């Protein structure tokens, strides 16, 4: 008997109770994180344990993931780099530089909108938008 993983169920479980934002900001990831940390008083740090590795065209591509855990709740913020050496983590969103996933606790609309507004105020940020699960074709690429 063969067991088969259902990636749709896995993706649905992973994205249950999450919010995702797409960001256009032609900045280096460490610069962007510095701005976020300074503006929001967060502490985004790179987490090499959850770095996303994709194999395309017989080559490995590595997408860094920065993480910040809220101190008084179970909410965790993940900031993905959407580009690496000409490849994209989410090819359907080639124009986005970063993806910000909020996971682990309910994210109220007012809090989410406040985050989006704050990010828009950073110099160099050109666009901030919410991404709904229906728009994402390659959800599996965000799962670590």
mmCIF file of N, CA and C in Angstrom:
data_model
loop_
_atom_site.group_PDB
_atom_site.id
_atom_site.type_symbol
_atom_site.label_atom_id
_atom_site.label_comp_id
_atom_site.label_asym_id
_atom_site.label_seq_id
_atom_site.Cartn_x
_atom_site.Cartn_y
_atom_site.Cartn_z
ATOM 1 N N UNK A 1 0.838 -1.182 0.000
ATOM 2 C CA UNK A 1 0.000 0.000 0.000
ATOM 3 C C UNK A 1 0.887 1.251 0.000
ATOM 4 N N UNK A 2 0.612 2.140 -0.930
ATOM 5 C CA UNK A 2 1.370 3.376 -1.024
ATOM 6 C C UNK A 2 0.631 4.487 -0.308
ATOM 7 N N UNK A 3 1.378 5.272 0.440
ATOM 8 C CA UNK A 3 0.805 6.456 1.061
ATOM 9 C C UNK A 3 1.149 7.660 0.190
ATOM 10 N N UNK A 4 0.171 8.513 0.025
ATOM 11 C CA UNK A 4 0.375 9.675 -0.832
ATOM 12 C C UNK A 4 0.092 10.944 -0.032
ATOM 13 N N UNK A 5 1.006 11.892 -0.127
ATOM 14 C CA UNK A 5 0.807 13.182 0.530
ATOM 15 C C UNK A 5 -0.150 14.031 -0.289
ATOM 16 N N UNK A 6 -1.089 14.630 0.378
ATOM 17 C CA UNK A 6 -2.006 15.540 -0.287
ATOM 18 C C UNK A 6 -1.509 16.966 -0.051
ATOM 19 N N UNK A 7 -0.833 17.512 -1.059
ATOM 20 C CA UNK A 7 -0.235 18.833 -0.906
ATOM 21 C C UNK A 7 -1.273 19.932 -0.768
ATOM 22 N N UNK A 8 -2.465 19.721 -1.333
ATOM 23 C CA UNK A 8 -3.526 20.713 -1.176
ATOM 24 C C UNK A 8 -3.959 20.810 0.276
ATOM 25 N N UNK A 9 -4.114 19.664 0.937
ATOM 26 C CA UNK A 9 -4.472 19.664 2.359
ATOM 27 C C UNK A 9 -3.354 20.272 3.202
ATOM 28 N N UNK A 10 -2.115 19.937 2.866
ATOM 29 C CA UNK A 10 -0.969 20.481 3.579
ATOM 30 C C UNK A 10 -0.931 22.007 3.447
ATOM 31 N N UNK A 11 -1.143 22.504 2.238
ATOM 32 C CA UNK A 11 -1.140 23.952 2.005
ATOM 33 C C UNK A 11 -2.302 24.615 2.727
ATOM 34 N N UNK A 12 -3.473 23.993 2.683
ATOM 35 C CA UNK A 12 -4.630 24.573 3.376
ATOM 36 C C UNK A 12 -4.405 24.648 4.882
ATOM 37 N N UNK A 13 -3.802 23.604 5.452
ATOM 38 C CA UNK A 13 -3.493 23.620 6.887
ATOM 39 C C UNK A 13 -2.469 24.698 7.211
ATOM 40 N N UNK A 14 -1.440 24.813 6.375
ATOM 41 C CA UNK A 14 -0.384 25.800 6.612
ATOM 42 C C UNK A 14 -0.943 27.222 6.535
ATOM 43 N N UNK A 15 -1.829 27.467 5.581
ATOM 44 C CA UNK A 15 -2.352 28.819 5.371
ATOM 45 C C UNK A 15 -3.627 29.117 6.151
ATOM 46 N N UNK A 16 -4.062 28.171 6.970
ATOM 47 C CA UNK A 16 -5.221 28.413 7.809
ATOM 48 C C UNK A 16 -4.886 29.502 8.820
ATOM 49 N N UNK A 17 -5.722 30.513 8.892
ATOM 50 C CA UNK A 17 -5.550 31.596 9.870
ATOM 51 C C UNK A 17 -4.273 32.412 9.614
ATOM 52 N N UNK A 18 -4.015 32.746 8.349
ATOM 53 C CA UNK A 18 -2.844 33.551 7.994
ATOM 54 C C UNK A 18 -3.279 34.796 7.229
ATOM 55 N N UNK A 19 -2.377 35.763 7.158
ATOM 56 C CA UNK A 19 -2.532 36.949 6.295
ATOM 57 C C UNK A 19 -1.225 37.083 5.533
ATOM 58 N N UNK A 20 -1.306 37.462 4.276
ATOM 59 C CA UNK A 20 -0.128 37.570 3.435
ATOM 60 C C UNK A 20 -0.144 38.896 2.697
ATOM 61 N N UNK A 21 0.987 39.587 2.728
ATOM 62 C CA UNK A 21 1.135 40.849 2.012
ATOM 63 C C UNK A 21 2.279 40.721 1.021
ATOM 64 N N UNK A 22 2.114 41.368 -0.120
ATOM 65 C CA UNK A 22 3.162 41.448 -1.122
ATOM 66 C C UNK A 22 3.723 42.857 -1.133
ATOM 67 N N UNK A 23 5.028 42.973 -1.269
ATOM 68 C CA UNK A 23 5.691 44.276 -1.160
ATOM 69 C C UNK A 23 6.662 44.472 -2.321
ATOM 70 N N UNK A 24 6.560 45.630 -2.967
ATOM 71 C CA UNK A 24 7.539 46.030 -3.976
ATOM 72 C C UNK A 24 8.444 47.062 -3.316
ATOM 73 N N UNK A 25 9.688 46.686 -3.106
ATOM 74 C CA UNK A 25 10.680 47.566 -2.478
ATOM 75 C C UNK A 25 12.054 47.135 -2.976
ATOM 76 N N UNK A 26 12.604 47.854 -3.939
ATOM 77 C CA UNK A 26 13.907 47.451 -4.480
ATOM 78 C C UNK A 26 15.046 47.752 -3.507
ATOM 79 N N UNK A 27 15.000 47.088 -2.361
ATOM 80 C CA UNK A 27 16.020 47.214 -1.320
ATOM 81 C C UNK A 27 16.611 45.840 -1.051
ATOM 82 N N UNK A 28 17.799 45.799 -0.505
ATOM 83 C CA UNK A 28 18.362 44.535 -0.037
ATOM 84 C C UNK A 28 17.521 44.067 1.146
ATOM 85 N N UNK A 29 17.411 42.756 1.320
ATOM 86 C CA UNK A 29 16.543 42.226 2.375
ATOM 87 C C UNK A 29 16.978 42.702 3.760
ATOM 88 N N UNK A 30 18.278 42.773 4.009
ATOM 89 C CA UNK A 30 18.730 43.220 5.336
ATOM 90 C C UNK A 30 18.391 44.698 5.556
ATOM 91 N N UNK A 31 18.429 45.506 4.492
ATOM 92 C CA UNK A 31 18.055 46.917 4.621
ATOM 93 C C UNK A 31 16.564 47.053 4.922
ATOM 94 N N UNK A 32 15.762 46.278 4.198
ATOM 95 C CA UNK A 32 14.318 46.334 4.399
ATOM 96 C C UNK A 32 13.961 45.896 5.815
ATOM 97 N N UNK A 33 14.590 44.830 6.304
ATOM 98 C CA UNK A 33 14.341 44.367 7.677
ATOM 99 C C UNK A 33 14.764 45.416 8.696
ATOM 100 N N UNK A 34 15.872 46.098 8.431
ATOM 101 C CA UNK A 34 16.308 47.147 9.346
ATOM 102 C C UNK A 34 15.237 48.228 9.444
ATOM 103 N N UNK A 35 14.686 48.630 8.288
ATOM 104 C CA UNK A 35 13.622 49.640 8.287
ATOM 105 C C UNK A 35 12.398 49.155 9.071
ATOM 106 N N UNK A 36 12.005 47.909 8.858
ATOM 107 C CA UNK A 36 10.846 47.347 9.576
ATOM 108 C C UNK A 36 11.114 47.305 11.079
ATOM 109 N N UNK A 37 12.285 46.829 11.450
ATOM 110 C CA UNK A 37 12.636 46.736 12.868
ATOM 111 C C UNK A 37 12.644 48.113 13.522
ATOM 112 N N UNK A 38 13.189 49.088 12.825
ATOM 113 C CA UNK A 38 13.286 50.444 13.355
ATOM 114 C C UNK A 38 11.899 51.095 13.464
ATOM 115 N N UNK A 39 11.091 50.961 12.419
ATOM 116 C CA UNK A 39 9.782 51.603 12.366
ATOM 117 C C UNK A 39 8.761 50.958 13.307
ATOM 118 N N UNK A 40 8.726 49.633 13.312
ATOM 119 C CA UNK A 40 7.692 48.901 14.050
ATOM 120 C C UNK A 40 8.166 48.378 15.410
ATOM 121 N N UNK A 41 9.453 48.576 15.706
ATOM 122 C CA UNK A 41 10.054 48.050 16.939
ATOM 123 C C UNK A 41 9.960 46.522 16.981
ATOM 124 N N UNK A 42 10.176 45.905 15.818
ATOM 125 C CA UNK A 42 10.216 44.450 15.699
ATOM 126 C C UNK A 42 11.674 44.011 15.752
ATOM 127 N N UNK A 43 11.868 42.717 15.667
ATOM 128 C CA UNK A 43 13.222 42.171 15.661
ATOM 129 C C UNK A 43 13.312 41.054 14.628
ATOM 130 N N UNK A 44 13.090 41.406 13.351
ATOM 131 C CA UNK A 44 13.219 40.417 12.284
ATOM 132 C C UNK A 44 14.659 39.951 12.218
ATOM 133 N N UNK A 45 14.832 38.633 12.175
ATOM 134 C CA UNK A 45 16.152 38.020 12.044
ATOM 135 C C UNK A 45 16.058 36.928 10.983
ATOM 136 N N UNK A 46 17.145 36.749 10.251
ATOM 137 C CA UNK A 46 17.153 35.675 9.261
ATOM 138 C C UNK A 46 17.105 34.340 9.993
ATOM 139 N N UNK A 47 16.329 33.406 9.462
ATOM 140 C CA UNK A 47 16.238 32.071 10.044
ATOM 141 C C UNK A 47 16.669 31.078 8.973
ATOM 142 N N UNK A 48 17.919 30.674 9.012
ATOM 143 C CA UNK A 48 18.453 29.762 7.996
ATOM 144 C C UNK A 48 17.831 28.375 8.056
ATOM 145 N N UNK A 49 17.218 28.026 9.184
ATOM 146 C CA UNK A 49 16.590 26.706 9.317
ATOM 147 C C UNK A 49 15.348 26.562 8.449
ATOM 148 N N UNK A 50 14.706 27.690 8.118
ATOM 149 C CA UNK A 50 13.489 27.608 7.306
ATOM 150 C C UNK A 50 13.683 28.233 5.919
ATOM 151 N N UNK A 51 14.920 28.419 5.513
ATOM 152 C CA UNK A 51 15.215 28.920 4.176
ATOM 153 C C UNK A 51 14.551 28.008 3.146
ATOM 154 N N UNK A 52 13.971 28.600 2.127
ATOM 155 C CA UNK A 52 13.272 27.829 1.099
ATOM 156 C C UNK A 52 14.254 27.495 -0.016
ATOM 157 N N UNK A 53 14.321 26.210 -0.362
ATOM 158 C CA UNK A 53 15.187 25.774 -1.453
ATOM 159 C C UNK A 53 14.310 25.192 -2.552
ATOM 160 N N UNK A 54 14.440 25.741 -3.755
ATOM 161 C CA UNK A 54 13.716 25.219 -4.912
ATOM 162 C C UNK A 54 14.722 24.771 -5.953
ATOM 163 N N UNK A 55 14.369 23.691 -6.655
ATOM 164 C CA UNK A 55 15.237 23.229 -7.724
ATOM 165 C C UNK A 55 14.532 23.492 -9.047
ATOM 166 N N UNK A 56 15.174 24.308 -9.875
ATOM 167 C CA UNK A 56 14.644 24.630 -11.193
ATOM 168 C C UNK A 56 15.790 24.570 -12.186
ATOM 169 N N UNK A 57 15.504 24.074 -13.346
ATOM 170 C CA UNK A 57 16.517 24.014 -14.417
ATOM 171 C C UNK A 57 17.804 23.346 -13.937
ATOM 172 N N UNK A 58 17.659 22.267 -13.180
ATOM 173 C CA UNK A 58 18.787 21.494 -12.644
ATOM 174 C C UNK A 58 19.735 22.336 -11.785
ATOM 175 N N UNK A 59 19.160 23.322 -11.090
ATOM 176 C CA UNK A 59 19.951 24.197 -10.240
ATOM 177 C C UNK A 59 19.154 24.500 -8.973
ATOM 178 N N UNK A 60 19.850 24.696 -7.855
ATOM 179 C CA UNK A 60 19.186 25.030 -6.599
ATOM 180 C C UNK A 60 19.126 26.538 -6.422
ATOM 181 N N UNK A 61 17.985 27.004 -5.940
ATOM 182 C CA UNK A 61 17.775 28.409 -5.630
ATOM 183 C C UNK A 61 17.367 28.511 -4.169
ATOM 184 N N UNK A 62 17.931 29.490 -3.474
ATOM 185 C CA UNK A 62 17.709 29.631 -2.040
ATOM 186 C C UNK A 62 17.045 30.976 -1.746
ATOM 187 N N UNK A 63 15.903 30.916 -1.090
ATOM 188 C CA UNK A 63 15.136 32.113 -0.764
ATOM 189 C C UNK A 63 15.169 32.305 0.748
ATOM 190 N N UNK A 64 15.756 33.411 1.173
ATOM 191 C CA UNK A 64 15.891 33.645 2.607
ATOM 192 C C UNK A 64 14.543 34.000 3.234
ATOM 193 N N UNK A 65 14.415 33.621 4.504
ATOM 194 C CA UNK A 65 13.211 33.905 5.281
ATOM 195 C C UNK A 65 13.648 34.552 6.594
ATOM 196 N N UNK A 66 13.058 35.712 6.874
ATOM 197 C CA UNK A 66 13.301 36.415 8.131
ATOM 198 C C UNK A 66 12.103 36.172 9.035
ATOM 199 N N UNK A 67 12.355 36.091 10.332
ATOM 200 C CA UNK A 67 11.292 35.717 11.269
ATOM 201 C C UNK A 67 11.273 36.679 12.459
ATOM 202 N N UNK A 68 10.050 36.975 12.912
ATOM 203 C CA UNK A 68 9.871 37.738 14.148
ATOM 204 C C UNK A 68 8.670 37.156 14.888
ATOM 205 N N UNK A 69 8.875 36.779 16.136
ATOM 206 C CA UNK A 69 7.802 36.227 16.977
ATOM 207 C C UNK A 69 7.305 37.307 17.926
ATOM 208 N N UNK A 70 5.988 37.527 17.924
ATOM 209 C CA UNK A 70 5.387 38.503 18.843
ATOM 210 C C UNK A 70 5.599 38.007 20.276
ATOM 211 N N UNK A 71 6.043 38.861 21.175
ATOM 212 C CA UNK A 71 6.350 38.403 22.537
ATOM 213 C C UNK A 71 5.135 38.018 23.383
ATOM 214 N N UNK A 72 3.962 38.589 23.117
ATOM 215 C CA UNK A 72 2.808 38.337 23.997
ATOM 216 C C UNK A 72 1.679 37.573 23.304
ATOM 217 N N UNK A 73 1.955 37.000 22.148
ATOM 218 C CA UNK A 73 0.935 36.195 21.469
ATOM 219 C C UNK A 73 1.636 35.087 20.690
ATOM 220 N N UNK A 74 0.863 34.273 20.025
ATOM 221 C CA UNK A 74 1.472 33.205 19.227
ATOM 222 C C UNK A 74 1.650 33.621 17.766
ATOM 223 N N UNK A 75 1.464 34.900 17.494
ATOM 224 C CA UNK A 75 1.618 35.402 16.128
ATOM 225 C C UNK A 75 3.098 35.450 15.746
ATOM 226 N N UNK A 76 3.401 34.893 14.562
ATOM 227 C CA UNK A 76 4.756 34.901 14.031
ATOM 228 C C UNK A 76 4.717 35.572 12.663
ATOM 229 N N UNK A 77 5.699 36.439 12.418
ATOM 230 C CA UNK A 77 5.822 37.142 11.151
ATOM 231 C C UNK A 77 6.976 36.523 10.371
ATOM 232 N N UNK A 78 6.712 36.197 9.096
ATOM 233 C CA UNK A 78 7.753 35.663 8.224
ATOM 234 C C UNK A 78 7.872 36.588 7.019
ATOM 235 N N UNK A 79 9.086 37.001 6.722
ATOM 236 C CA UNK A 79 9.339 37.849 5.566
ATOM 237 C C UNK A 79 10.192 37.050 4.585
ATOM 238 N N UNK A 80 9.590 36.729 3.441
ATOM 239 C CA UNK A 80 10.267 35.941 2.412
ATOM 240 C C UNK A 80 10.860 36.872 1.359
ATOM 241 N N UNK A 81 12.041 36.528 0.881
ATOM 242 C CA UNK A 81 12.601 37.177 -0.283
ATOM 243 C C UNK A 81 11.991 36.478 -1.494
ATOM 244 N N UNK A 82 11.346 37.201 -2.396
ATOM 245 C CA UNK A 82 10.669 36.570 -3.533
ATOM 246 C C UNK A 82 11.605 36.316 -4.705
ATOM 247 N N UNK A 83 12.808 36.859 -4.690
ATOM 248 C CA UNK A 83 13.717 36.712 -5.820
ATOM 249 C C UNK A 83 15.063 36.177 -5.365
ATOM 250 N N UNK A 84 15.625 35.323 -6.212
ATOM 251 C CA UNK A 84 16.991 34.864 -5.987
ATOM 252 C C UNK A 84 17.602 34.531 -7.344
ATOM 253 N N UNK A 85 18.600 35.273 -7.725
ATOM 254 C CA UNK A 85 19.381 34.994 -8.931
ATOM 255 C C UNK A 85 18.513 34.785 -10.172
ATOM 256 N N UNK A 86 17.525 35.651 -10.349
ATOM 257 C CA UNK A 86 16.686 35.591 -11.548
ATOM 258 C C UNK A 86 15.500 34.651 -11.464
ATOM 259 N N UNK A 87 15.347 33.936 -10.371
ATOM 260 C CA UNK A 87 14.188 33.061 -10.179
ATOM 261 C C UNK A 87 13.298 33.648 -9.100
ATOM 262 N N UNK A 88 12.040 33.182 -9.082
ATOM 263 C CA UNK A 88 11.047 33.732 -8.159
ATOM 264 C C UNK A 88 10.434 32.629 -7.322
ATOM 265 N N UNK A 89 10.247 32.931 -6.043
ATOM 266 C CA UNK A 89 9.580 32.008 -5.140
ATOM 267 C C UNK A 89 8.135 31.825 -5.577
ATOM 268 N N UNK A 90 7.463 32.931 -5.881
ATOM 269 C CA UNK A 90 6.113 32.900 -6.442
ATOM 270 C C UNK A 90 6.165 33.540 -7.831
ATOM 271 N N UNK A 91 6.361 32.738 -8.877
ATOM 272 C CA UNK A 91 6.508 33.289 -10.227
ATOM 273 C C UNK A 91 5.291 34.087 -10.703
ATOM 274 N N UNK A 92 4.129 33.807 -10.139
ATOM 275 C CA UNK A 92 2.933 34.563 -10.531
ATOM 276 C C UNK A 92 2.950 35.994 -9.997
ATOM 277 N N UNK A 93 3.879 36.271 -9.097
ATOM 278 C CA UNK A 93 4.038 37.622 -8.537
ATOM 279 C C UNK A 93 5.476 38.103 -8.752
ATOM 280 N N UNK A 94 5.915 38.092 -9.997
ATOM 281 C CA UNK A 94 7.283 38.480 -10.346
ATOM 282 C C UNK A 94 7.603 39.917 -9.942
ATOM 283 N N UNK A 95 6.613 40.753 -9.900
ATOM 284 C CA UNK A 95 6.842 42.167 -9.588
ATOM 285 C C UNK A 95 7.096 42.404 -8.098
ATOM 286 N N UNK A 96 6.798 41.427 -7.246
ATOM 287 C CA UNK A 96 6.976 41.604 -5.801
ATOM 288 C C UNK A 96 8.393 41.235 -5.370
ATOM 289 N N UNK A 97 8.936 42.039 -4.468
ATOM 290 C CA UNK A 97 10.265 41.767 -3.937
ATOM 291 C C UNK A 97 10.203 40.941 -2.653
ATOM 292 N N UNK A 98 9.168 41.195 -1.837
ATOM 293 C CA UNK A 98 9.048 40.515 -0.544
ATOM 294 C C UNK A 98 7.616 40.036 -0.335
ATOM 295 N N UNK A 99 7.504 38.981 0.467
ATOM 296 C CA UNK A 99 6.209 38.441 0.883
ATOM 297 C C UNK A 99 6.222 38.401 2.404
ATOM 298 N N UNK A 100 5.201 38.965 3.019
ATOM 299 C CA UNK A 100 5.120 39.019 4.488
ATOM 300 C C UNK A 100 3.944 38.158 4.918
ATOM 301 N N UNK A 101 4.251 37.042 5.575
ATOM 302 C CA UNK A 101 3.230 36.115 6.061
ATOM 303 C C UNK A 101 3.082 36.265 7.564
ATOM 304 N N UNK A 102 1.842 36.431 8.018
ATOM 305 C CA UNK A 102 1.535 36.483 9.446
ATOM 306 C C UNK A 102 0.747 35.225 9.777
ATOM 307 N N UNK A 103 1.251 34.465 10.738
ATOM 308 C CA UNK A 103 0.706 33.135 10.993
ATOM 309 C C UNK A 103 0.734 32.817 12.483
ATOM 310 N N UNK A 104 -0.197 31.990 12.919
ATOM 311 C CA UNK A 104 -0.162 31.473 14.284
ATOM 312 C C UNK A 104 -1.230 32.026 15.193
ATOM 313 N N UNK A 105 -1.843 33.127 14.819
ATOM 314 C CA UNK A 105 -2.894 33.741 15.619
ATOM 315 C C UNK A 105 -3.760 34.566 14.680
ATOM 316 N N UNK A 106 -4.943 34.884 15.104
ATOM 317 C CA UNK A 106 -5.827 35.712 14.286
ATOM 318 C C UNK A 106 -5.223 37.099 14.124
ATOM 319 N N UNK A 107 -5.241 37.577 12.887
ATOM 320 C CA UNK A 107 -4.724 38.915 12.591
ATOM 321 C C UNK A 107 -5.928 39.802 12.261
ATOM 322 N N UNK A 108 -6.320 40.670 13.167
ATOM 323 C CA UNK A 108 -7.469 41.538 12.919
ATOM 324 C C UNK A 108 -7.215 42.473 11.735
ATOM 325 N N UNK A 109 -8.295 42.821 11.030
ATOM 326 C CA UNK A 109 -8.177 43.699 9.862
ATOM 327 C C UNK A 109 -7.499 45.013 10.205
ATOM 328 N N UNK A 110 -7.852 45.615 11.335
ATOM 329 C CA UNK A 110 -7.285 46.915 11.717
ATOM 330 C C UNK A 110 -5.768 46.804 11.917
ATOM 331 N N UNK A 111 -5.298 45.746 12.558
ATOM 332 C CA UNK A 111 -3.872 45.533 12.778
ATOM 333 C C UNK A 111 -3.155 45.331 11.445
ATOM 334 N N UNK A 112 -3.755 44.516 10.578
ATOM 335 C CA UNK A 112 -3.150 44.236 9.277
ATOM 336 C C UNK A 112 -3.051 45.517 8.440
ATOM 337 N N UNK A 113 -4.110 46.306 8.424
ATOM 338 C CA UNK A 113 -4.097 47.563 7.672
ATOM 339 C C UNK A 113 -3.067 48.535 8.243
ATOM 340 N N UNK A 114 -2.918 48.540 9.561
ATOM 341 C CA UNK A 114 -1.921 49.397 10.201
ATOM 342 C C UNK A 114 -0.506 48.998 9.757
ATOM 343 N N UNK A 115 -0.250 47.702 9.678
ATOM 344 C CA UNK A 115 1.047 47.209 9.211
ATOM 345 C C UNK A 115 1.275 47.650 7.767
ATOM 346 N N UNK A 116 0.271 47.464 6.904
ATOM 347 C CA UNK A 116 0.413 47.839 5.496
ATOM 348 C C UNK A 116 0.697 49.339 5.355
ATOM 349 N N UNK A 117 -0.017 50.152 6.118
ATOM 350 C CA UNK A 117 0.184 51.601 6.071
ATOM 351 C C UNK A 117 1.586 51.965 6.543
ATOM 352 N N UNK A 118 2.056 51.320 7.598
ATOM 353 C CA UNK A 118 3.397 51.590 8.108
ATOM 354 C C UNK A 118 4.461 51.228 7.078
ATOM 355 N N UNK A 119 4.293 50.078 6.444
ATOM 356 C CA UNK A 119 5.270 49.640 5.445
ATOM 357 C C UNK A 119 5.308 50.616 4.265
ATOM 358 N N UNK A 120 4.142 51.127 3.877
ATOM 359 C CA UNK A 120 4.083 52.087 2.763
ATOM 360 C C UNK A 120 4.864 53.356 3.062
ATOM 361 N N UNK A 121 5.042 53.682 4.338
ATOM 362 C CA UNK A 121 5.745 54.913 4.709
ATOM 363 C C UNK A 121 7.266 54.790 4.620
ATOM 364 N N UNK A 122 7.778 53.591 4.412
ATOM 365 C CA UNK A 122 9.223 53.375 4.309
ATOM 366 C C UNK A 122 9.704 53.878 2.951
ATOM 367 N N UNK A 123 10.777 54.657 2.971
ATOM 368 C CA UNK A 123 11.360 55.150 1.732
ATOM 369 C C UNK A 123 11.808 53.997 0.842
ATOM 370 N N UNK A 124 11.453 54.043 -0.420
ATOM 371 C CA UNK A 124 11.810 52.975 -1.350
ATOM 372 C C UNK A 124 10.694 51.973 -1.568
ATOM 373 N N UNK A 125 9.717 51.937 -0.689
ATOM 374 C CA UNK A 125 8.587 51.016 -0.871
ATOM 375 C C UNK A 125 7.633 51.628 -1.902
ATOM 376 N N UNK A 126 7.374 50.868 -2.944
ATOM 377 C CA UNK A 126 6.547 51.358 -4.035
ATOM 378 C C UNK A 126 5.114 50.829 -3.987
ATOM 379 N N UNK A 127 4.937 49.640 -3.418
ATOM 380 C CA UNK A 127 3.609 49.022 -3.391
ATOM 381 C C UNK A 127 3.523 48.049 -2.235
ATOM 382 N N UNK A 128 2.377 48.053 -1.566
ATOM 383 C CA UNK A 128 2.080 47.064 -0.530
ATOM 384 C C UNK A 128 0.645 46.624 -0.766
ATOM 385 N N UNK A 129 0.432 45.310 -0.881
ATOM 386 C CA UNK A 129 -0.913 44.809 -1.159
ATOM 387 C C UNK A 129 -1.148 43.484 -0.448
ATOM 388 N N UNK A 130 -2.413 43.234 -0.140
ATOM 389 C CA UNK A 130 -2.757 41.948 0.465
ATOM 390 C C UNK A 130 -2.897 40.911 -0.634
ATOM 391 N N UNK A 131 -2.372 39.730 -0.375
ATOM 392 C CA UNK A 131 -2.512 38.608 -1.299
ATOM 393 C C UNK A 131 -3.467 37.603 -0.672
ATOM 394 N N UNK A 132 -4.511 37.267 -1.395
ATOM 395 C CA UNK A 132 -5.457 36.274 -0.891
ATOM 396 C C UNK A 132 -5.022 34.888 -1.360
ATOM 397 N N UNK A 133 -5.410 33.885 -0.608
ATOM 398 C CA UNK A 133 -5.017 32.508 -0.924
ATOM 399 C C UNK A 133 -5.434 32.086 -2.329
ATOM 400 N N UNK A 134 -6.550 32.621 -2.809
ATOM 401 C CA UNK A 134 -7.039 32.235 -4.134
ATOM 402 C C UNK A 134 -6.101 32.711 -5.237
ATOM 403 N N UNK A 135 -5.377 33.797 -5.010
ATOM 404 C CA UNK A 135 -4.488 34.364 -6.030
ATOM 405 C C UNK A 135 -3.160 33.623 -6.136
ATOM 406 N N UNK A 136 -2.818 32.836 -5.122
ATOM 407 C CA UNK A 136 -1.499 32.201 -5.070
ATOM 408 C C UNK A 136 -1.562 30.819 -5.717
ATOM 409 N N UNK A 137 -0.832 30.645 -6.803
ATOM 410 C CA UNK A 137 -0.803 29.362 -7.505
ATOM 411 C C UNK A 137 0.196 28.407 -6.899
ATOM 412 N N UNK A 138 1.323 28.916 -6.434
ATOM 413 C CA UNK A 138 2.413 28.086 -5.919
ATOM 414 C C UNK A 138 2.519 28.170 -4.395
ATOM 415 N N UNK A 139 1.421 27.902 -3.717
ATOM 416 C CA UNK A 139 1.401 27.987 -2.250
ATOM 417 C C UNK A 139 2.463 27.096 -1.612
ATOM 418 N N UNK A 140 2.696 25.965 -2.213
ATOM 419 C CA UNK A 140 3.648 25.005 -1.673
ATOM 420 C C UNK A 140 5.061 25.569 -1.529
ATOM 421 N N UNK A 141 5.396 26.584 -2.321
ATOM 422 C CA UNK A 141 6.724 27.174 -2.254
ATOM 423 C C UNK A 141 6.952 27.941 -0.950
ATOM 424 N N UNK A 142 5.865 28.341 -0.278
ATOM 425 C CA UNK A 142 6.001 29.107 0.960
ATOM 426 C C UNK A 142 6.043 28.233 2.204
ATOM 427 N N UNK A 143 5.773 26.956 2.034
ATOM 428 C CA UNK A 143 5.713 26.032 3.180
ATOM 429 C C UNK A 143 7.106 25.567 3.536
ATOM 430 N N UNK A 144 7.428 25.675 4.812
ATOM 431 C CA UNK A 144 8.747 25.215 5.274
ATOM 432 C C UNK A 144 8.587 24.110 6.265
#
